[in-house]
Tab-separated table of C-alpha atoms in Angstrom:
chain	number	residue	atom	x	y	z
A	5	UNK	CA	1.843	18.930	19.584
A	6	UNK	CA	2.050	15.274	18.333
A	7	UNK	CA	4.806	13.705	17.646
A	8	UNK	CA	5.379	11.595	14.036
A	9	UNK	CA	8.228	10.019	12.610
A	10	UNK	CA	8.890	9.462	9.245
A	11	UNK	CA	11.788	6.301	8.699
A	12	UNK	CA	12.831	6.563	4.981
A	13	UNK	CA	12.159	9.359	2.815
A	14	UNK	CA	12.505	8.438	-0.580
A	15	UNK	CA	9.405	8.542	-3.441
A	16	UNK	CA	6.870	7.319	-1.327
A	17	UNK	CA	8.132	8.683	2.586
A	18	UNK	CA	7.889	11.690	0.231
A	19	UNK	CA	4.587	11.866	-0.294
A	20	UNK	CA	3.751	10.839	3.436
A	21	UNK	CA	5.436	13.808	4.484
A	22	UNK	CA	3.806	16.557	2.233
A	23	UNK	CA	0.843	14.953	3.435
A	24	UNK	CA	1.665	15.760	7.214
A	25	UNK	CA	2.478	19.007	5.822
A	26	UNK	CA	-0.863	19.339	4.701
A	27	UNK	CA	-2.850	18.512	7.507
A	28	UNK	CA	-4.052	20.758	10.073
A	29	UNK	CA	-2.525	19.314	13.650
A	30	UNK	CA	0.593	20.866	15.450
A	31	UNK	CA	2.784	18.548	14.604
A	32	UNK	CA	6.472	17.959	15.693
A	33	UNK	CA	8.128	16.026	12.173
A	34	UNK	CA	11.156	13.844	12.559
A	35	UNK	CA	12.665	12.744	8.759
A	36	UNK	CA	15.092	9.775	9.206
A	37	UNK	CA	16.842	9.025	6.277
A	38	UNK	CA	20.743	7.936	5.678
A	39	UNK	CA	20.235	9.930	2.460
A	40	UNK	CA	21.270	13.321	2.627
A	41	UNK	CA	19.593	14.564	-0.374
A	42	UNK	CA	16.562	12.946	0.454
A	43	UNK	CA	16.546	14.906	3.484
A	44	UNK	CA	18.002	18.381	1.796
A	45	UNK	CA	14.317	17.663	-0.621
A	46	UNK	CA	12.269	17.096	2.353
A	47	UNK	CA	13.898	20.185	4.358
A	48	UNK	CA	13.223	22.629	0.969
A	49	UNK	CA	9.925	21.015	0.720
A	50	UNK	CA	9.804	22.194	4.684
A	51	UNK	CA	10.488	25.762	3.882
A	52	UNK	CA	9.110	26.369	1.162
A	53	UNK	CA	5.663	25.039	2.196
A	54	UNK	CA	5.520	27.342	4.937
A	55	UNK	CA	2.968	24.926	6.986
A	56	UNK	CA	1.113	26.609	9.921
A	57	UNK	CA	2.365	25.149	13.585
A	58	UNK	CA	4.788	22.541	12.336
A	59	UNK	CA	7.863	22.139	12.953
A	60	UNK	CA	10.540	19.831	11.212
A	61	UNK	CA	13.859	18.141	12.210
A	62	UNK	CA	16.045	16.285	9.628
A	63	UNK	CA	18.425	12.997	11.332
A	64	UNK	CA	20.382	10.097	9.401
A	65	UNK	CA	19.740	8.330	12.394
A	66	UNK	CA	16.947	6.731	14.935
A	67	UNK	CA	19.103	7.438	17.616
A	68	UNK	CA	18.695	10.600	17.355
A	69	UNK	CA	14.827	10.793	18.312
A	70	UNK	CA	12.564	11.567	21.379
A	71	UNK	CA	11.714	8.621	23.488
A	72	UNK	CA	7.954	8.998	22.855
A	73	UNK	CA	6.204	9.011	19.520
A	74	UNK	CA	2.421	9.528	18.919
A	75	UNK	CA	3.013	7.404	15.190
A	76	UNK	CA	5.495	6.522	13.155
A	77	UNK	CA	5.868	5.746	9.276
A	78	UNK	CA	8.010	3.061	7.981
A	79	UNK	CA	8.518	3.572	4.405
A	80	UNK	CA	11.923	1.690	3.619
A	81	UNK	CA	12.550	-1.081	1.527
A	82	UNK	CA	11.832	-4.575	2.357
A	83	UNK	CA	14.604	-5.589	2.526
A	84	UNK	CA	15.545	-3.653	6.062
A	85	UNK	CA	12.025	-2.939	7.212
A	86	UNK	CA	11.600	-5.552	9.972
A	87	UNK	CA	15.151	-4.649	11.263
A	88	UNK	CA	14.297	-0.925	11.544
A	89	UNK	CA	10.843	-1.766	13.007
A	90	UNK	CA	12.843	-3.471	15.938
A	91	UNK	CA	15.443	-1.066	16.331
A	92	UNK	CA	12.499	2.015	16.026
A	93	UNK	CA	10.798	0.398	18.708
A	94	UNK	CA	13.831	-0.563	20.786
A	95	UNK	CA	14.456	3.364	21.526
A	96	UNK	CA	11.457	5.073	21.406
A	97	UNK	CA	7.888	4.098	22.724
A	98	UNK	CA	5.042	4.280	20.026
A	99	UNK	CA	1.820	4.904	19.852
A	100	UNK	CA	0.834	4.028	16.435
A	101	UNK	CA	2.463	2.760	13.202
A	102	UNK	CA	1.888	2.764	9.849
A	103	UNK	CA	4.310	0.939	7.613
A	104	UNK	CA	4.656	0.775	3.671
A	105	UNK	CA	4.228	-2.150	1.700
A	106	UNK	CA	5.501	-4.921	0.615
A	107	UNK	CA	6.107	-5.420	4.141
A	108	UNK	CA	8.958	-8.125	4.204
A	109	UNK	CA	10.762	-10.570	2.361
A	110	UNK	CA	10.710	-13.133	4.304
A	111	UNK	CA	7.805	-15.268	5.994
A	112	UNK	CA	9.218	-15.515	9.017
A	113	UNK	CA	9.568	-11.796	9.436
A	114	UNK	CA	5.727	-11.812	9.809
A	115	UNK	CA	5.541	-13.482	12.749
A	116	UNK	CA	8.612	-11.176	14.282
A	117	UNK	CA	6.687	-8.313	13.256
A	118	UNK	CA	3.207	-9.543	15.074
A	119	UNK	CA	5.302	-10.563	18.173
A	120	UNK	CA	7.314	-7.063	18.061
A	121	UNK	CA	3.605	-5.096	18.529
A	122	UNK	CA	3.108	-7.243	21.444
A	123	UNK	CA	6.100	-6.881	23.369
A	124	UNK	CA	6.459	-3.321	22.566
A	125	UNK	CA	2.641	-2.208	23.544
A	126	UNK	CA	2.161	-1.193	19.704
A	127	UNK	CA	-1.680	0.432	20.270
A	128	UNK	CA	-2.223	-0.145	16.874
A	129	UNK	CA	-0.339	-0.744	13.389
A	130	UNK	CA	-1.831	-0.297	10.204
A	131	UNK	CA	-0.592	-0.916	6.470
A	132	UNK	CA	-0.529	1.173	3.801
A	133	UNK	CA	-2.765	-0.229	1.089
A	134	UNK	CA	-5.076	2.305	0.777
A	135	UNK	CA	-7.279	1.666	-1.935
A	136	UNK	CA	-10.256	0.256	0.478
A	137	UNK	CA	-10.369	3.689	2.075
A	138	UNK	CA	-11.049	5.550	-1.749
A	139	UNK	CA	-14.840	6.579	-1.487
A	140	UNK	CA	-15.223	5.033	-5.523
A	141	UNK	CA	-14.104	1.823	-3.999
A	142	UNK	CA	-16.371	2.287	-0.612
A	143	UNK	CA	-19.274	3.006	-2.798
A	144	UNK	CA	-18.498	-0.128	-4.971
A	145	UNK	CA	-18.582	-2.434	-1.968
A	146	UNK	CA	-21.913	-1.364	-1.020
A	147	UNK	CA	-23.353	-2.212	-4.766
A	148	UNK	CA	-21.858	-5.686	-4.962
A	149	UNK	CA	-23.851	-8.292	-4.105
A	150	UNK	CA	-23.117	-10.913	-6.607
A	151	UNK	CA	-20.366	-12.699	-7.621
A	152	UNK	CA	-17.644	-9.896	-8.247
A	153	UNK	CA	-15.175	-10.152	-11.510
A	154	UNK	CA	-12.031	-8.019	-11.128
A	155	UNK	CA	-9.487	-7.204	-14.281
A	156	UNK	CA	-6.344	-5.225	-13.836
A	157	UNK	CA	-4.641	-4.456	-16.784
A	158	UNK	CA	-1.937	-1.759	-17.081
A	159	UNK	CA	1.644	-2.181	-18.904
A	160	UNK	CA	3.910	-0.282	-16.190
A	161	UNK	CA	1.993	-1.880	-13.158
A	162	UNK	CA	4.548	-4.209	-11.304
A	163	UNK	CA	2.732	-7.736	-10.347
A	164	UNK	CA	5.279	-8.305	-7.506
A	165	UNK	CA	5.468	-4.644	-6.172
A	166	UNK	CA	1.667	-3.829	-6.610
A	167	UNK	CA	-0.668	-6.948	-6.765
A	168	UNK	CA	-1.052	-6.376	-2.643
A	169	UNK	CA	-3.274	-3.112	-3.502
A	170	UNK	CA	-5.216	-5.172	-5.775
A	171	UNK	CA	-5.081	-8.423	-3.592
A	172	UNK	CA	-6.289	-5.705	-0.535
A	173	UNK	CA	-9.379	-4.294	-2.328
A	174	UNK	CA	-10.268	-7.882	-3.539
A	175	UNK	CA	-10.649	-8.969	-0.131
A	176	UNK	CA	-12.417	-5.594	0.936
A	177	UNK	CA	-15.004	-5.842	-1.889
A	178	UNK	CA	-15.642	-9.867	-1.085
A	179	UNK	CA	-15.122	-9.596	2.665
A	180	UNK	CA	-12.890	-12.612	2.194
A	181	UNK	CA	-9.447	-12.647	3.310
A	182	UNK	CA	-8.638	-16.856	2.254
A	183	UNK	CA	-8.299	-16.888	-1.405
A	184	UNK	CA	-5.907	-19.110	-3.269
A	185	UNK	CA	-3.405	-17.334	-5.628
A	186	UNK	CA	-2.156	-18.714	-9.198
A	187	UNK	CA	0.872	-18.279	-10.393
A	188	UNK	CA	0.883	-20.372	-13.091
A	189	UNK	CA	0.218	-17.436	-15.826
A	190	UNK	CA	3.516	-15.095	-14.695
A	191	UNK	CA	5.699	-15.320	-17.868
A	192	UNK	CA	9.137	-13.956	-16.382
A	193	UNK	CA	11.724	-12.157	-14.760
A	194	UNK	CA	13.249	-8.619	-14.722
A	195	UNK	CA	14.462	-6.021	-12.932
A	196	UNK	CA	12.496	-3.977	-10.985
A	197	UNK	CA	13.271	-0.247	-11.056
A	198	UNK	CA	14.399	0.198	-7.613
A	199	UNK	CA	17.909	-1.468	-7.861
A	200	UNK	CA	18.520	-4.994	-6.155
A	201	UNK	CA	14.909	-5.981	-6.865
A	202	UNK	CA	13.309	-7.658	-9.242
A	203	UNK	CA	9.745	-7.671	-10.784
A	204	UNK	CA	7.114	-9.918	-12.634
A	205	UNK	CA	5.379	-9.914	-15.683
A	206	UNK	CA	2.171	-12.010	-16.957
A	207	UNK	CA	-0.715	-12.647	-15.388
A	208	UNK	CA	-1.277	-13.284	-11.608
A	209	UNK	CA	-5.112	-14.346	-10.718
A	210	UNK	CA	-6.906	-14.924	-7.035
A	211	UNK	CA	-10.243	-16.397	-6.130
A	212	UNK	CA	-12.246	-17.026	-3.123
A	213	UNK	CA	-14.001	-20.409	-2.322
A	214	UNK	CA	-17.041	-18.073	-3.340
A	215	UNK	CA	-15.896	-17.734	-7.001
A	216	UNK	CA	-14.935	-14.332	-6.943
A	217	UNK	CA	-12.164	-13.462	-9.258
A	218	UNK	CA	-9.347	-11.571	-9.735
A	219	UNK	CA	-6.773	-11.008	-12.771
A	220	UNK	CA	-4.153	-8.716	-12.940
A	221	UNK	CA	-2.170	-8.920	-16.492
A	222	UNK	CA	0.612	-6.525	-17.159
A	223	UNK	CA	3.577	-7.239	-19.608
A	224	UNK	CA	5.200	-5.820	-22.632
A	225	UNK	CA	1.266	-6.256	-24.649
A	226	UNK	CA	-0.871	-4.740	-21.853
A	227	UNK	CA	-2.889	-1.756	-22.472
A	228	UNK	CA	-0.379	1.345	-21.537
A	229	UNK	CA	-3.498	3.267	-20.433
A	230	UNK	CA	-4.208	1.378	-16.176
A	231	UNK	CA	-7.655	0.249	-16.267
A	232	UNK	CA	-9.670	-1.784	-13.515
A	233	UNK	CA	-12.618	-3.279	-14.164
A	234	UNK	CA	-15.199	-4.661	-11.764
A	235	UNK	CA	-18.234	-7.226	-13.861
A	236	UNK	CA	-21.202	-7.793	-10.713
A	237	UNK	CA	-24.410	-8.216	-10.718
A	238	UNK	CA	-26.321	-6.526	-13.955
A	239	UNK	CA	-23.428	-4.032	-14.112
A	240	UNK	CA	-19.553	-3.177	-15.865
A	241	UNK	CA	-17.917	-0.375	-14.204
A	242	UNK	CA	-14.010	0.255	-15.358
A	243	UNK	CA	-12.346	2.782	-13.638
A	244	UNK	CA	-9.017	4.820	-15.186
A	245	UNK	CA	-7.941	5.862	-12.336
A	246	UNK	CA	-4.444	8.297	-13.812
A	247	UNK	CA	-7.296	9.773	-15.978
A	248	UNK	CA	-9.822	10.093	-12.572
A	249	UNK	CA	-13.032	8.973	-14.580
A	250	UNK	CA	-15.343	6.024	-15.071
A	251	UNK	CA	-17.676	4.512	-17.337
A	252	UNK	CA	-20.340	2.660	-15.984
A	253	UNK	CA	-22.387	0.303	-17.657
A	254	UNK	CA	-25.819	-1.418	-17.000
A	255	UNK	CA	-25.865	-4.823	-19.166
A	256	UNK	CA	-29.351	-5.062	-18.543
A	257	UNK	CA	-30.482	-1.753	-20.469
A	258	UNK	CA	-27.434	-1.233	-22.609
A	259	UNK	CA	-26.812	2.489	-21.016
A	260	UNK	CA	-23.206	3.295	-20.589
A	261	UNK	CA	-22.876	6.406	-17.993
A	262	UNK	CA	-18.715	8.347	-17.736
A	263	UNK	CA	-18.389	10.640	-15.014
A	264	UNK	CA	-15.636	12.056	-13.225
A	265	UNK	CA	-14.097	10.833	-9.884
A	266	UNK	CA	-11.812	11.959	-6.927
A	267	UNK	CA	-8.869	9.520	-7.474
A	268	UNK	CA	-6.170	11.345	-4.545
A	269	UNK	CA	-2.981	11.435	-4.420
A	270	UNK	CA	-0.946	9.550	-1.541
A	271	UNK	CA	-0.446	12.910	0.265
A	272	UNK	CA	-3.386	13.949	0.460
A	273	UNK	CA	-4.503	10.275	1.331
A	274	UNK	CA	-2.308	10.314	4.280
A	275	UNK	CA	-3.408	13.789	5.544
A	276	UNK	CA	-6.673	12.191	6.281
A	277	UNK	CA	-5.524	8.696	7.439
A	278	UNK	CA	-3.152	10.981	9.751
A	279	UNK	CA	-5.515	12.986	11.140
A	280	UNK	CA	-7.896	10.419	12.396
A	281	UNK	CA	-5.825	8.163	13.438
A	282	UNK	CA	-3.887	11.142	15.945
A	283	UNK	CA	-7.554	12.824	16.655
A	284	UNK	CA	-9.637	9.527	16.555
A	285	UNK	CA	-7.344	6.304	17.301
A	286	UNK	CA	-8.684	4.952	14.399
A	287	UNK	CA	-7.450	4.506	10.710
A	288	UNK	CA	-9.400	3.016	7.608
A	289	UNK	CA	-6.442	1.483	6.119
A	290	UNK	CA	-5.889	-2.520	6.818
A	291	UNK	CA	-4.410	-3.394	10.610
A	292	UNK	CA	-1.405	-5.809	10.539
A	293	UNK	CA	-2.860	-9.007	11.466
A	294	UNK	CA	-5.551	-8.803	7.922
A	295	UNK	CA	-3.064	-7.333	5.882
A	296	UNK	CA	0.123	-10.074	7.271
A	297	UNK	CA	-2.345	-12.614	6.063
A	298	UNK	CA	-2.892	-11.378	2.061
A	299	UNK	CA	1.054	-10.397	2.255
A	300	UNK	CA	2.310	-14.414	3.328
A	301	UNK	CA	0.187	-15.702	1.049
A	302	UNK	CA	1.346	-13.248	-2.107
A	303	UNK	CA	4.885	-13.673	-1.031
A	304	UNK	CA	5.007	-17.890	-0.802
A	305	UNK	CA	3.615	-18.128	-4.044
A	306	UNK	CA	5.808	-15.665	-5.638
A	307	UNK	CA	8.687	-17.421	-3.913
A	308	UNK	CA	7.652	-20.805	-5.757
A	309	UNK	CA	7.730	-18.899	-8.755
A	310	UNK	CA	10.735	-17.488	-8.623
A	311	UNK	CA	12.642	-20.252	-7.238
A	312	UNK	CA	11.126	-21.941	-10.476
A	313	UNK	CA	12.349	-19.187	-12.983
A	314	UNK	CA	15.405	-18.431	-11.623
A	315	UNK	CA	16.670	-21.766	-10.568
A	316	UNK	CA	17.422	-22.252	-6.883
A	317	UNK	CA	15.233	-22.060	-4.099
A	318	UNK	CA	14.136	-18.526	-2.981
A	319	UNK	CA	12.900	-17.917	0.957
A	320	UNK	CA	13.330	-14.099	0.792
A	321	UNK	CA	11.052	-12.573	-1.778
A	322	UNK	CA	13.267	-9.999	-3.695
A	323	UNK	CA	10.212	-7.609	-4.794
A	324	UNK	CA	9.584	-4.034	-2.936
């Protein structure tokens, strides 16, 4: 049976975990979580899936774990992420990891995380942006062959939180990893949803030194249905992705085709990432080094920005 580990169970650890539920590998499941309701869900969720040759244990604590792991999710906050990477990999070996995003606050912590793999023989570490592994998105990329033109627009999307998705499937699309972000066009301040962060609202825009663009616009005026829209070559296509459908449109002959799309869930996103990566050594979702690269770049101009807005100089990023 493998062996996976699940650090921080909350919304999103959630999901991860109904998604190794889900999959169809013996599996040996440790859920670390301080939180014992979190883990009292995730134990019902357990039982009352009933999962064929799995089998579950529930700990508050890393100490409390094997000293050999075939992979291991991080899904914490940013805030303690890099400190329970260290102390993960400081009592049990790894194979693989997989950790959430926004990776860390601060920019140092990138390098500590890149010379953590190292020391600890991390085979491979991957982050969860997983929109460059949707097939919509993988057949997109092999369309675009002009300049691309990317809108975001939804009201409840969270610039600070979410932009790295966007920011991640920009680069996939392009195949361009330097682009310079703008700031400029963030209005404010407020807080974020998840208590002791905060959040961003305006517009937050990207380009590459090939003239791609990117805009991502959500505030109190944006459209409260989530739209992305991708403008290439002779064609429009905006995809709705909580609705699972898009319209595509050729400018050239004026014909507008809608059709429906598979837009998955995160658990059923990571039963597949999970299963190749145990079965194949391989995973689709960005490794560390391309995705440390988008995230320092997101996080010292949102830094600026904040520091700006808020009045005093800001090194650790307060967004999740």
């Amino acid at each position: 049976m493998f062996k996976v580990i699940i650090i921080g169970c909350g919304n999103i650890g959630f999901r991860h975990f109904e998604g190794l539920l889900k999959t169809d590998l013996s599996l040996k499941i440790y859920v670390i979580d301080p939180s014992v309701a979190a883990l009292n869900l995730a134990q019902r969720c357990y039982e009352d899936s009933k999962p064929i040759e799995k089998t579950c244990y529930f700990f508050k604590s890393i100490k409390d774990i094997p000293g050999q792991m075939d992979l291991c999710i991080i899904a914490t906050s940013s805030k303690v992420r890099l400190e329970v990477a260290e102390t993960l990999l400081k009592t049990t070996s790894v194979k693989y990891l997989i950790l959430e995003k926004v990776l860390f606050q601060k920019e140092s912590d990138y390098d500590q995380m890149s010379s953590l793999l190292k020391e600890y023989n991390v085979k491979g570490c991957w982050v969860n942006c997983p929109l460059r592994t949707l097939p919509i998105f993988m057949e997109l990329k092999e369309k675009v062959n002009s300049n691309l033109n990317f809108y975001v627009e939804y009201r409840n999307f969270g610039i600070g939180c979410n932009s790295i998705h966007q920011l991640d499937l920009f680069s996939f699309l392009t195949n361009c990893l330097d682009m310079k972000i703008e700031t400029s066009k963030l209005e404010n301040v407020v807080e974020s949803k998840r208590k002791g962060y905060l959040e961003v609202l305006g517009v937050l825009t990207a380009c590459t030194n090939k003239e791609d663009t990117l805009i991502i616009s959500s505030s109190n005026q944006s459209s409260l249905e989530y739209v992305m829209k991708f403008k290439f070559n002779e064609e429009i296509w905006t995809i709705f992705p909580l609705l699972e459908k898009i319209t595509v449109e050729d400018t050239q002959n004026n014909e507008i085709i809608e059709k429906v799309i598979n837009y998955p869930k995160q658990s059923s996103i990571t039963s597949l990432l999970v299963t190749d990566l145990l079965l194949l050594g391989k995973c689709s979702l960005p490794d560390y080094e391309t995705s440390k690269k988008l995230h320092v770049n997101l996080i010292i101009n949102l830094n600026t920005f904040f520091s700006k807005v808020l009045g005093h100089r800001v090194i650790e990023c307060p967004i999740t």
